[in-house]
Amino acid sequence: MAKVQIPSSVIAAGGLVGGYGVARWTKKRPLGGAVLAVAGAAAAQQWRQRAGGRAAGALTVAYVAAFAGSHPLAKKVGAWPSVLGVAGAVALASWAVADRRA
């Protein structure tokens, strides 16, 4: 049976969306942060394997910046649109740098 690997772009976007969703619905921000961190670590591992350390570092910075940037953006466009927007941007960057090569 072939091993199916979830693309890093899906993991990264899922971490941002899932982290926010868990924090919002459970009202436990640390739990949402844990989801964000686990997904970020899993995506970073794939980024390193597929595109190398420099690319993984850059994408990790983008992931953290997306998380941080979603907060001020949410004040302008709303929470969910902000989270979905930054998740889409990170997914696109991840696909362009790492996933399209796989």
PDB file of N, CA and C in Angstrom:
ATOM      1  N   MET A   1       0.840  -1.165   0.000  1.00  0.00           N
ATOM      2  CA  MET A   1       0.000   0.000   0.000  1.00  0.00           C
ATOM      3  C   MET A   1       0.895   1.242   0.000  1.00  0.00           C
ATOM      4  N   ALA A   2       0.558   2.237  -0.822  1.00  0.00           N
ATOM      5  CA  ALA A   2       1.352   3.453  -0.931  1.00  0.00           C
ATOM      6  C   ALA A   2       1.140   4.344   0.285  1.00  0.00           C
ATOM      7  N   LYS A   3       2.223   4.970   0.711  1.00  0.00           N
ATOM      8  CA  LYS A   3       2.153   5.893   1.841  1.00  0.00           C
ATOM      9  C   LYS A   3       1.637   7.239   1.354  1.00  0.00           C
ATOM     10  N   VAL A   4       0.583   7.715   1.968  1.00  0.00           N
ATOM     11  CA  VAL A   4       0.001   9.002   1.607  1.00  0.00           C
ATOM     12  C   VAL A   4       0.514  10.042   2.593  1.00  0.00           C
ATOM     13  N   GLN A   5       1.111  11.099   2.055  1.00  0.00           N
ATOM     14  CA  GLN A   5       1.628  12.151   2.919  1.00  0.00           C
ATOM     15  C   GLN A   5       0.827  13.427   2.662  1.00  0.00           C
ATOM     16  N   ILE A   6       0.369  14.021   3.730  1.00  0.00           N
ATOM     17  CA  ILE A   6      -0.393  15.262   3.619  1.00  0.00           C
ATOM     18  C   ILE A   6       0.570  16.369   3.221  1.00  0.00           C
ATOM     19  N   PRO A   7       0.243  17.162   2.199  1.00  0.00           N
ATOM     20  CA  PRO A   7       1.135  18.244   1.775  1.00  0.00           C
ATOM     21  C   PRO A   7       1.387  19.242   2.906  1.00  0.00           C
ATOM     22  N   SER A   8       2.591  19.772   2.948  1.00  0.00           N
ATOM     23  CA  SER A   8       2.935  20.735   3.998  1.00  0.00           C
ATOM     24  C   SER A   8       2.067  21.983   3.927  1.00  0.00           C
ATOM     25  N   SER A   9       1.620  22.341   2.730  1.00  0.00           N
ATOM     26  CA  SER A   9       0.751  23.516   2.599  1.00  0.00           C
ATOM     27  C   SER A   9      -0.569  23.300   3.340  1.00  0.00           C
ATOM     28  N   VAL A  10      -1.086  22.086   3.285  1.00  0.00           N
ATOM     29  CA  VAL A  10      -2.333  21.759   3.979  1.00  0.00           C
ATOM     30  C   VAL A  10      -2.105  21.736   5.497  1.00  0.00           C
ATOM     31  N   ILE A  11      -0.970  21.182   5.914  1.00  0.00           N
ATOM     32  CA  ILE A  11      -0.659  21.131   7.344  1.00  0.00           C
ATOM     33  C   ILE A  11      -0.514  22.540   7.903  1.00  0.00           C
ATOM     34  N   ALA A  12       0.217  23.401   7.202  1.00  0.00           N
ATOM     35  CA  ALA A  12       0.440  24.763   7.686  1.00  0.00           C
ATOM     36  C   ALA A  12      -0.874  25.549   7.761  1.00  0.00           C
ATOM     37  N   ALA A  13      -1.652  25.503   6.701  1.00  0.00           N
ATOM     38  CA  ALA A  13      -2.932  26.218   6.708  1.00  0.00           C
ATOM     39  C   ALA A  13      -3.851  25.639   7.770  1.00  0.00           C
ATOM     40  N   GLY A  14      -3.859  24.316   7.886  1.00  0.00           N
ATOM     41  CA  GLY A  14      -4.683  23.666   8.902  1.00  0.00           C
ATOM     42  C   GLY A  14      -4.267  24.044  10.312  1.00  0.00           C
ATOM     43  N   GLY A  15      -2.974  24.240  10.522  1.00  0.00           N
ATOM     44  CA  GLY A  15      -2.494  24.664  11.842  1.00  0.00           C
ATOM     45  C   GLY A  15      -2.976  26.045  12.212  1.00  0.00           C
ATOM     46  N   LEU A  16      -2.960  26.959  11.256  1.00  0.00           N
ATOM     47  CA  LEU A  16      -3.435  28.324  11.522  1.00  0.00           C
ATOM     48  C   LEU A  16      -4.945  28.347  11.753  1.00  0.00           C
ATOM     49  N   VAL A  17      -5.682  27.696  10.875  1.00  0.00           N
ATOM     50  CA  VAL A  17      -7.146  27.666  11.010  1.00  0.00           C
ATOM     51  C   VAL A  17      -7.557  26.840  12.227  1.00  0.00           C
ATOM     52  N   GLY A  18      -6.957  25.675  12.363  1.00  0.00           N
ATOM     53  CA  GLY A  18      -7.295  24.795  13.476  1.00  0.00           C
ATOM     54  C   GLY A  18      -6.914  25.380  14.824  1.00  0.00           C
ATOM     55  N   GLY A  19      -5.753  26.011  14.879  1.00  0.00           N
ATOM     56  CA  GLY A  19      -5.333  26.642  16.137  1.00  0.00           C
ATOM     57  C   GLY A  19      -6.309  27.722  16.574  1.00  0.00           C
ATOM     58  N   TYR A  20      -6.714  28.555  15.620  1.00  0.00           N
ATOM     59  CA  TYR A  20      -7.687  29.592  15.954  1.00  0.00           C
ATOM     60  C   TYR A  20      -9.026  28.978  16.358  1.00  0.00           C
ATOM     61  N   GLY A  21      -9.480  28.006  15.581  1.00  0.00           N
ATOM     62  CA  GLY A  21     -10.771  27.378  15.878  1.00  0.00           C
ATOM     63  C   GLY A  21     -10.792  26.725  17.246  1.00  0.00           C
ATOM     64  N   VAL A  22      -9.742  25.993  17.582  1.00  0.00           N
ATOM     65  CA  VAL A  22      -9.673  25.337  18.889  1.00  0.00           C
ATOM     66  C   VAL A  22      -9.660  26.378  20.006  1.00  0.00           C
ATOM     67  N   ALA A  23      -8.858  27.424  19.843  1.00  0.00           N
ATOM     68  CA  ALA A  23      -8.793  28.470  20.873  1.00  0.00           C
ATOM     69  C   ALA A  23     -10.148  29.155  21.049  1.00  0.00           C
ATOM     70  N   ARG A  24     -10.802  29.423  19.941  1.00  0.00           N
ATOM     71  CA  ARG A  24     -12.098  30.113  20.015  1.00  0.00           C
ATOM     72  C   ARG A  24     -13.177  29.233  20.633  1.00  0.00           C
ATOM     73  N   TRP A  25     -13.276  27.995  20.182  1.00  0.00           N
ATOM     74  CA  TRP A  25     -14.382  27.145  20.624  1.00  0.00           C
ATOM     75  C   TRP A  25     -14.188  26.563  22.015  1.00  0.00           C
ATOM     76  N   THR A  26     -12.942  26.365  22.412  1.00  0.00           N
ATOM     77  CA  THR A  26     -12.710  25.834  23.761  1.00  0.00           C
ATOM     78  C   THR A  26     -12.499  26.949  24.782  1.00  0.00           C
ATOM     79  N   LYS A  27     -12.267  28.174  24.277  1.00  0.00           N
ATOM     80  CA  LYS A  27     -11.931  29.324  25.124  1.00  0.00           C
ATOM     81  C   LYS A  27     -10.636  29.080  25.909  1.00  0.00           C
ATOM     82  N   LYS A  28      -9.768  28.249  25.334  1.00  0.00           N
ATOM     83  CA  LYS A  28      -8.467  27.939  25.940  1.00  0.00           C
ATOM     84  C   LYS A  28      -7.389  28.256  24.912  1.00  0.00           C
ATOM     85  N   ARG A  29      -6.849  29.460  25.010  1.00  0.00           N
ATOM     86  CA  ARG A  29      -5.846  29.890  24.047  1.00  0.00           C
ATOM     87  C   ARG A  29      -4.618  28.981  24.024  1.00  0.00           C
ATOM     88  N   PRO A  30      -4.149  28.487  25.188  1.00  0.00           N
ATOM     89  CA  PRO A  30      -2.982  27.593  25.136  1.00  0.00           C
ATOM     90  C   PRO A  30      -3.234  26.318  24.319  1.00  0.00           C
ATOM     91  N   LEU A  31      -4.449  25.830  24.339  1.00  0.00           N
ATOM     92  CA  LEU A  31      -4.780  24.645  23.552  1.00  0.00           C
ATOM     93  C   LEU A  31      -4.707  24.962  22.053  1.00  0.00           C
ATOM     94  N   GLY A  32      -5.209  26.112  21.683  1.00  0.00           N
ATOM     95  CA  GLY A  32      -5.082  26.551  20.288  1.00  0.00           C
ATOM     96  C   GLY A  32      -3.629  26.749  19.898  1.00  0.00           C
ATOM     97  N   GLY A  33      -2.842  27.289  20.828  1.00  0.00           N
ATOM     98  CA  GLY A  33      -1.411  27.463  20.574  1.00  0.00           C
ATOM     99  C   GLY A  33      -0.701  26.141  20.384  1.00  0.00           C
ATOM    100  N   ALA A  34      -1.136  25.126  21.111  1.00  0.00           N
ATOM    101  CA  ALA A  34      -0.539  23.797  20.959  1.00  0.00           C
ATOM    102  C   ALA A  34      -0.825  23.242  19.566  1.00  0.00           C
ATOM    103  N   VAL A  35      -2.048  23.417  19.091  1.00  0.00           N
ATOM    104  CA  VAL A  35      -2.403  22.972  17.739  1.00  0.00           C
ATOM    105  C   VAL A  35      -1.534  23.704  16.721  1.00  0.00           C
ATOM    106  N   LEU A  36      -1.410  25.017  16.881  1.00  0.00           N
ATOM    107  CA  LEU A  36      -0.589  25.830  15.996  1.00  0.00           C
ATOM    108  C   LEU A  36       0.859  25.349  15.989  1.00  0.00           C
ATOM    109  N   ALA A  37       1.405  25.071  17.169  1.00  0.00           N
ATOM    110  CA  ALA A  37       2.810  24.661  17.283  1.00  0.00           C
ATOM    111  C   ALA A  37       3.058  23.278  16.694  1.00  0.00           C
ATOM    112  N   VAL A  38       2.183  22.327  16.979  1.00  0.00           N
ATOM    113  CA  VAL A  38       2.368  20.966  16.458  1.00  0.00           C
ATOM    114  C   VAL A  38       2.291  20.964  14.929  1.00  0.00           C
ATOM    115  N   ALA A  39       1.317  21.658  14.394  1.00  0.00           N
ATOM    116  CA  ALA A  39       1.193  21.722  12.933  1.00  0.00           C
ATOM    117  C   ALA A  39       2.390  22.444  12.325  1.00  0.00           C
ATOM    118  N   GLY A  40       2.838  23.515  12.956  1.00  0.00           N
ATOM    119  CA  GLY A  40       4.004  24.240  12.457  1.00  0.00           C
ATOM    120  C   GLY A  40       5.248  23.376  12.444  1.00  0.00           C
ATOM    121  N   ALA A  41       5.445  22.595  13.493  1.00  0.00           N
ATOM    122  CA  ALA A  41       6.605  21.696  13.555  1.00  0.00           C
ATOM    123  C   ALA A  41       6.522  20.615  12.483  1.00  0.00           C
ATOM    124  N   ALA A  42       5.343  20.068  12.272  1.00  0.00           N
ATOM    125  CA  ALA A  42       5.167  19.032  11.247  1.00  0.00           C
ATOM    126  C   ALA A  42       5.418  19.609   9.847  1.00  0.00           C
ATOM    127  N   ALA A  43       4.898  20.801   9.599  1.00  0.00           N
ATOM    128  CA  ALA A  43       5.122  21.437   8.299  1.00  0.00           C
ATOM    129  C   ALA A  43       6.604  21.757   8.111  1.00  0.00           C
ATOM    130  N   ALA A  44       7.246  22.270   9.155  1.00  0.00           N
ATOM    131  CA  ALA A  44       8.667  22.625   9.059  1.00  0.00           C
ATOM    132  C   ALA A  44       9.535  21.412   8.752  1.00  0.00           C
ATOM    133  N   GLN A  45       9.177  20.276   9.301  1.00  0.00           N
ATOM    134  CA  GLN A  45       9.932  19.051   9.022  1.00  0.00           C
ATOM    135  C   GLN A  45       9.837  18.706   7.532  1.00  0.00           C
ATOM    136  N   GLN A  46       8.646  18.809   6.987  1.00  0.00           N
ATOM    137  CA  GLN A  46       8.485  18.543   5.553  1.00  0.00           C
ATOM    138  C   GLN A  46       9.195  19.595   4.715  1.00  0.00           C
ATOM    139  N   TRP A  47       9.106  20.857   5.121  1.00  0.00           N
ATOM    140  CA  TRP A  47       9.781  21.917   4.366  1.00  0.00           C
ATOM    141  C   TRP A  47      11.282  21.629   4.287  1.00  0.00           C
ATOM    142  N   ARG A  48      11.861  21.226   5.414  1.00  0.00           N
ATOM    143  CA  ARG A  48      13.297  20.937   5.458  1.00  0.00           C
ATOM    144  C   ARG A  48      13.635  19.755   4.550  1.00  0.00           C
ATOM    145  N   GLN A  49      12.826  18.717   4.599  1.00  0.00           N
ATOM    146  CA  GLN A  49      13.078  17.524   3.771  1.00  0.00           C
ATOM    147  C   GLN A  49      12.941  17.830   2.283  1.00  0.00           C
ATOM    148  N   ARG A  50      11.984  18.645   1.935  1.00  0.00           N
ATOM    149  CA  ARG A  50      11.689  18.880   0.517  1.00  0.00           C
ATOM    150  C   ARG A  50      12.458  20.039  -0.095  1.00  0.00           C
ATOM    151  N   ALA A  51      12.744  21.075   0.699  1.00  0.00           N
ATOM    152  CA  ALA A  51      13.326  22.285   0.106  1.00  0.00           C
ATOM    153  C   ALA A  51      14.603  22.748   0.795  1.00  0.00           C
ATOM    154  N   GLY A  52      15.013  22.081   1.878  1.00  0.00           N
ATOM    155  CA  GLY A  52      16.248  22.456   2.553  1.00  0.00           C
ATOM    156  C   GLY A  52      16.027  23.370   3.746  1.00  0.00           C
ATOM    157  N   GLY A  53      17.097  23.561   4.483  1.00  0.00           N
ATOM    158  CA  GLY A  53      17.036  24.322   5.731  1.00  0.00           C
ATOM    159  C   GLY A  53      16.698  25.792   5.570  1.00  0.00           C
ATOM    160  N   ARG A  54      17.295  26.434   4.574  1.00  0.00           N
ATOM    161  CA  ARG A  54      16.998  27.869   4.363  1.00  0.00           C
ATOM    162  C   ARG A  54      15.530  28.103   4.042  1.00  0.00           C
ATOM    163  N   ALA A  55      15.014  27.301   3.151  1.00  0.00           N
ATOM    164  CA  ALA A  55      13.601  27.436   2.774  1.00  0.00           C
ATOM    165  C   ALA A  55      12.714  27.132   3.969  1.00  0.00           C
ATOM    166  N   ALA A  56      13.067  26.105   4.734  1.00  0.00           N
ATOM    167  CA  ALA A  56      12.277  25.771   5.921  1.00  0.00           C
ATOM    168  C   ALA A  56      12.290  26.922   6.919  1.00  0.00           C
ATOM    169  N   GLY A  57      13.448  27.536   7.088  1.00  0.00           N
ATOM    170  CA  GLY A  57      13.540  28.688   7.986  1.00  0.00           C
ATOM    171  C   GLY A  57      12.670  29.839   7.519  1.00  0.00           C
ATOM    172  N   ALA A  58      12.731  30.128   6.232  1.00  0.00           N
ATOM    173  CA  ALA A  58      11.925  31.224   5.679  1.00  0.00           C
ATOM    174  C   ALA A  58      10.428  30.932   5.809  1.00  0.00           C
ATOM    175  N   LEU A  59      10.031  29.701   5.527  1.00  0.00           N
ATOM    176  CA  LEU A  59       8.614  29.357   5.648  1.00  0.00           C
ATOM    177  C   LEU A  59       8.157  29.342   7.095  1.00  0.00           C
ATOM    178  N   THR A  60       9.025  28.964   8.004  1.00  0.00           N
ATOM    179  CA  THR A  60       8.678  29.019   9.426  1.00  0.00           C
ATOM    180  C   THR A  60       8.481  30.457   9.870  1.00  0.00           C
ATOM    181  N   VAL A  61       9.341  31.352   9.412  1.00  0.00           N
ATOM    182  CA  VAL A  61       9.165  32.778   9.707  1.00  0.00           C
ATOM    183  C   VAL A  61       7.842  33.274   9.135  1.00  0.00           C
ATOM    184  N   ALA A  62       7.520  32.848   7.927  1.00  0.00           N
ATOM    185  CA  ALA A  62       6.242  33.250   7.315  1.00  0.00           C
ATOM    186  C   ALA A  62       5.055  32.732   8.121  1.00  0.00           C
ATOM    187  N   TYR A  63       5.156  31.504   8.610  1.00  0.00           N
ATOM    188  CA  TYR A  63       4.088  30.904   9.419  1.00  0.00           C
ATOM    189  C   TYR A  63       3.859  31.701  10.700  1.00  0.00           C
ATOM    190  N   VAL A  64       4.949  32.012  11.395  1.00  0.00           N
ATOM    191  CA  VAL A  64       4.840  32.788  12.642  1.00  0.00           C
ATOM    192  C   VAL A  64       4.357  34.208  12.347  1.00  0.00           C
ATOM    193  N   ALA A  65       4.856  34.800  11.275  1.00  0.00           N
ATOM    194  CA  ALA A  65       4.418  36.152  10.899  1.00  0.00           C
ATOM    195  C   ALA A  65       2.935  36.164  10.529  1.00  0.00           C
ATOM    196  N   ALA A  66       2.468  35.112   9.891  1.00  0.00           N
ATOM    197  CA  ALA A  66       1.045  35.026   9.544  1.00  0.00           C
ATOM    198  C   ALA A  66       0.198  34.968  10.803  1.00  0.00           C
ATOM    199  N   PHE A  67       0.639  34.171  11.763  1.00  0.00           N
ATOM    200  CA  PHE A  67      -0.080  34.104  13.039  1.00  0.00           C
ATOM    201  C   PHE A  67      -0.119  35.478  13.703  1.00  0.00           C
ATOM    202  N   ALA A  68       1.032  36.111  13.808  1.00  0.00           N
ATOM    203  CA  ALA A  68       1.095  37.430  14.460  1.00  0.00           C
ATOM    204  C   ALA A  68       0.325  38.479  13.659  1.00  0.00           C
ATOM    205  N   GLY A  69       0.456  38.442  12.350  1.00  0.00           N
ATOM    206  CA  GLY A  69      -0.205  39.431  11.501  1.00  0.00           C
ATOM    207  C   GLY A  69      -1.711  39.275  11.431  1.00  0.00           C
ATOM    208  N   SER A  70      -2.200  38.085  11.738  1.00  0.00           N
ATOM    209  CA  SER A  70      -3.645  37.882  11.678  1.00  0.00           C
ATOM    210  C   SER A  70      -4.370  38.684  12.755  1.00  0.00           C
ATOM    211  N   HIS A  71      -3.685  38.977  13.838  1.00  0.00           N
ATOM    212  CA  HIS A  71      -4.328  39.708  14.941  1.00  0.00           C
ATOM    213  C   HIS A  71      -4.678  41.153  14.557  1.00  0.00           C
ATOM    214  N   PRO A  72      -3.733  41.965  14.089  1.00  0.00           N
ATOM    215  CA  PRO A  72      -4.131  43.321  13.671  1.00  0.00           C
ATOM    216  C   PRO A  72      -5.035  43.311  12.443  1.00  0.00           C
ATOM    217  N   LEU A  73      -4.841  42.354  11.542  1.00  0.00           N
ATOM    218  CA  LEU A  73      -5.703  42.260  10.368  1.00  0.00           C
ATOM    219  C   LEU A  73      -7.141  41.959  10.772  1.00  0.00           C
ATOM    220  N   ALA A  74      -7.319  41.165  11.817  1.00  0.00           N
ATOM    221  CA  ALA A  74      -8.665  40.813  12.286  1.00  0.00           C
ATOM    222  C   ALA A  74      -9.443  42.042  12.729  1.00  0.00           C
ATOM    223  N   LYS A  75      -8.757  43.047  13.212  1.00  0.00           N
ATOM    224  CA  LYS A  75      -9.438  44.280  13.636  1.00  0.00           C
ATOM    225  C   LYS A  75     -10.017  45.038  12.447  1.00  0.00           C
ATOM    226  N   LYS A  76      -9.474  44.781  11.262  1.00  0.00           N
ATOM    227  CA  LYS A  76      -9.946  45.475  10.061  1.00  0.00           C
ATOM    228  C   LYS A  76     -10.964  44.667   9.265  1.00  0.00           C
ATOM    229  N   VAL A  77     -10.772  43.329   9.200  1.00  0.00           N
ATOM    230  CA  VAL A  77     -11.634  42.525   8.335  1.00  0.00           C
ATOM    231  C   VAL A  77     -12.434  41.468   9.077  1.00  0.00           C
ATOM    232  N   GLY A  78     -12.172  41.287  10.350  1.00  0.00           N
ATOM    233  CA  GLY A  78     -12.850  40.246  11.125  1.00  0.00           C
ATOM    234  C   GLY A  78     -11.926  39.061  11.355  1.00  0.00           C
ATOM    235  N   ALA A  79     -12.229  38.296  12.386  1.00  0.00           N
ATOM    236  CA  ALA A  79     -11.339  37.209  12.794  1.00  0.00           C
ATOM    237  C   ALA A  79     -11.230  36.102  11.753  1.00  0.00           C
ATOM    238  N   TRP A  80     -12.354  35.530  11.361  1.00  0.00           N
ATOM    239  CA  TRP A  80     -12.280  34.415  10.416  1.00  0.00           C
ATOM    240  C   TRP A  80     -11.709  34.820   9.062  1.00  0.00           C
ATOM    241  N   PRO A  81     -12.140  35.947   8.479  1.00  0.00           N
ATOM    242  CA  PRO A  81     -11.516  36.335   7.211  1.00  0.00           C
ATOM    243  C   PRO A  81     -10.002  36.539   7.334  1.00  0.00           C
ATOM    244  N   SER A  82      -9.576  37.077   8.460  1.00  0.00           N
ATOM    245  CA  SER A  82      -8.150  37.274   8.681  1.00  0.00           C
ATOM    246  C   SER A  82      -7.411  35.940   8.737  1.00  0.00           C
ATOM    247  N   VAL A  83      -7.911  35.027   9.550  1.00  0.00           N
ATOM    248  CA  VAL A  83      -7.260  33.723   9.700  1.00  0.00           C
ATOM    249  C   VAL A  83      -7.252  32.976   8.367  1.00  0.00           C
ATOM    250  N   LEU A  84      -8.356  32.978   7.669  1.00  0.00           N
ATOM    251  CA  LEU A  84      -8.419  32.278   6.380  1.00  0.00           C
ATOM    252  C   LEU A  84      -7.486  32.920   5.354  1.00  0.00           C
ATOM    253  N   GLY A  85      -7.379  34.240   5.386  1.00  0.00           N
ATOM    254  CA  GLY A  85      -6.485  34.944   4.455  1.00  0.00           C
ATOM    255  C   GLY A  85      -5.025  34.618   4.688  1.00  0.00           C
ATOM    256  N   VAL A  86      -4.587  34.681   5.950  1.00  0.00           N
ATOM    257  CA  VAL A  86      -3.174  34.384   6.221  1.00  0.00           C
ATOM    258  C   VAL A  86      -2.887  32.904   6.014  1.00  0.00           C
ATOM    259  N   ALA A  87      -3.853  32.044   6.315  1.00  0.00           N
ATOM    260  CA  ALA A  87      -3.658  30.612   6.083  1.00  0.00           C
ATOM    261  C   ALA A  87      -3.497  30.334   4.588  1.00  0.00           C
ATOM    262  N   GLY A  88      -4.287  31.012   3.782  1.00  0.00           N
ATOM    263  CA  GLY A  88      -4.162  30.855   2.331  1.00  0.00           C
ATOM    264  C   GLY A  88      -2.820  31.345   1.817  1.00  0.00           C
ATOM    265  N   ALA A  89      -2.340  32.450   2.360  1.00  0.00           N
ATOM    266  CA  ALA A  89      -1.042  32.983   1.942  1.00  0.00           C
ATOM    267  C   ALA A  89       0.082  32.022   2.310  1.00  0.00           C
ATOM    268  N   VAL A  90       0.036  31.467   3.507  1.00  0.00           N
ATOM    269  CA  VAL A  90       1.068  30.511   3.934  1.00  0.00           C
ATOM    270  C   VAL A  90       0.986  29.230   3.104  1.00  0.00           C
ATOM    271  N   ALA A  91      -0.222  28.781   2.828  1.00  0.00           N
ATOM    272  CA  ALA A  91      -0.384  27.578   2.007  1.00  0.00           C
ATOM    273  C   ALA A  91       0.204  27.791   0.612  1.00  0.00           C
ATOM    274  N   LEU A  92      -0.053  28.941   0.034  1.00  0.00           N
ATOM    275  CA  LEU A  92       0.473  29.240  -1.300  1.00  0.00           C
ATOM    276  C   LEU A  92       2.000  29.274  -1.281  1.00  0.00           C
ATOM    277  N   ALA A  93       2.567  29.941  -0.291  1.00  0.00           N
ATOM    278  CA  ALA A  93       4.032  30.004  -0.187  1.00  0.00           C
ATOM    279  C   ALA A  93       4.617  28.607   0.017  1.00  0.00           C
ATOM    280  N   SER A  94       3.992  27.829   0.867  1.00  0.00           N
ATOM    281  CA  SER A  94       4.462  26.474   1.137  1.00  0.00           C
ATOM    282  C   SER A  94       4.402  25.615  -0.128  1.00  0.00           C
ATOM    283  N   TRP A  95       3.335  25.720  -0.849  1.00  0.00           N
ATOM    284  CA  TRP A  95       3.214  24.947  -2.082  1.00  0.00           C
ATOM    285  C   TRP A  95       4.288  25.375  -3.078  1.00  0.00           C
ATOM    286  N   ALA A  96       4.460  26.690  -3.236  1.00  0.00           N
ATOM    287  CA  ALA A  96       5.414  27.200  -4.221  1.00  0.00           C
ATOM    288  C   ALA A  96       6.854  26.802  -3.902  1.00  0.00           C
ATOM    289  N   VAL A  97       7.202  26.817  -2.634  1.00  0.00           N
ATOM    290  CA  VAL A  97       8.586  26.554  -2.238  1.00  0.00           C
ATOM    291  C   VAL A  97       8.856  25.060  -2.046  1.00  0.00           C
ATOM    292  N   ALA A  98       7.917  24.315  -1.505  1.00  0.00           N
ATOM    293  CA  ALA A  98       8.214  22.931  -1.118  1.00  0.00           C
ATOM    294  C   ALA A  98       7.327  21.880  -1.780  1.00  0.00           C
ATOM    295  N   ASP A  99       6.026  22.070  -1.787  1.00  0.00           N
ATOM    296  CA  ASP A  99       5.126  21.001  -2.209  1.00  0.00           C
ATOM    297  C   ASP A  99       5.123  20.735  -3.712  1.00  0.00           C
ATOM    298  N   ARG A 100       5.291  21.741  -4.517  1.00  0.00           N
ATOM    299  CA  ARG A 100       5.213  21.499  -5.969  1.00  0.00           C
ATOM    300  C   ARG A 100       6.374  20.647  -6.458  1.00  0.00           C
ATOM    301  N   ARG A 101       7.417  20.553  -5.655  1.00  0.00           N
ATOM    302  CA  ARG A 101       8.575  19.726  -6.027  1.00  0.00           C
ATOM    303  C   ARG A 101       8.331  18.246  -5.716  1.00  0.00           C
ATOM    304  N   ALA A 102       7.390  17.984  -4.822  1.00  0.00           N
ATOM    305  CA  ALA A 102       7.166  16.593  -4.385  1.00  0.00           C
ATOM    306  C   ALA A 102       6.414  15.791  -5.419  1.00  0.00           C
TER     307      ALA A 102
END
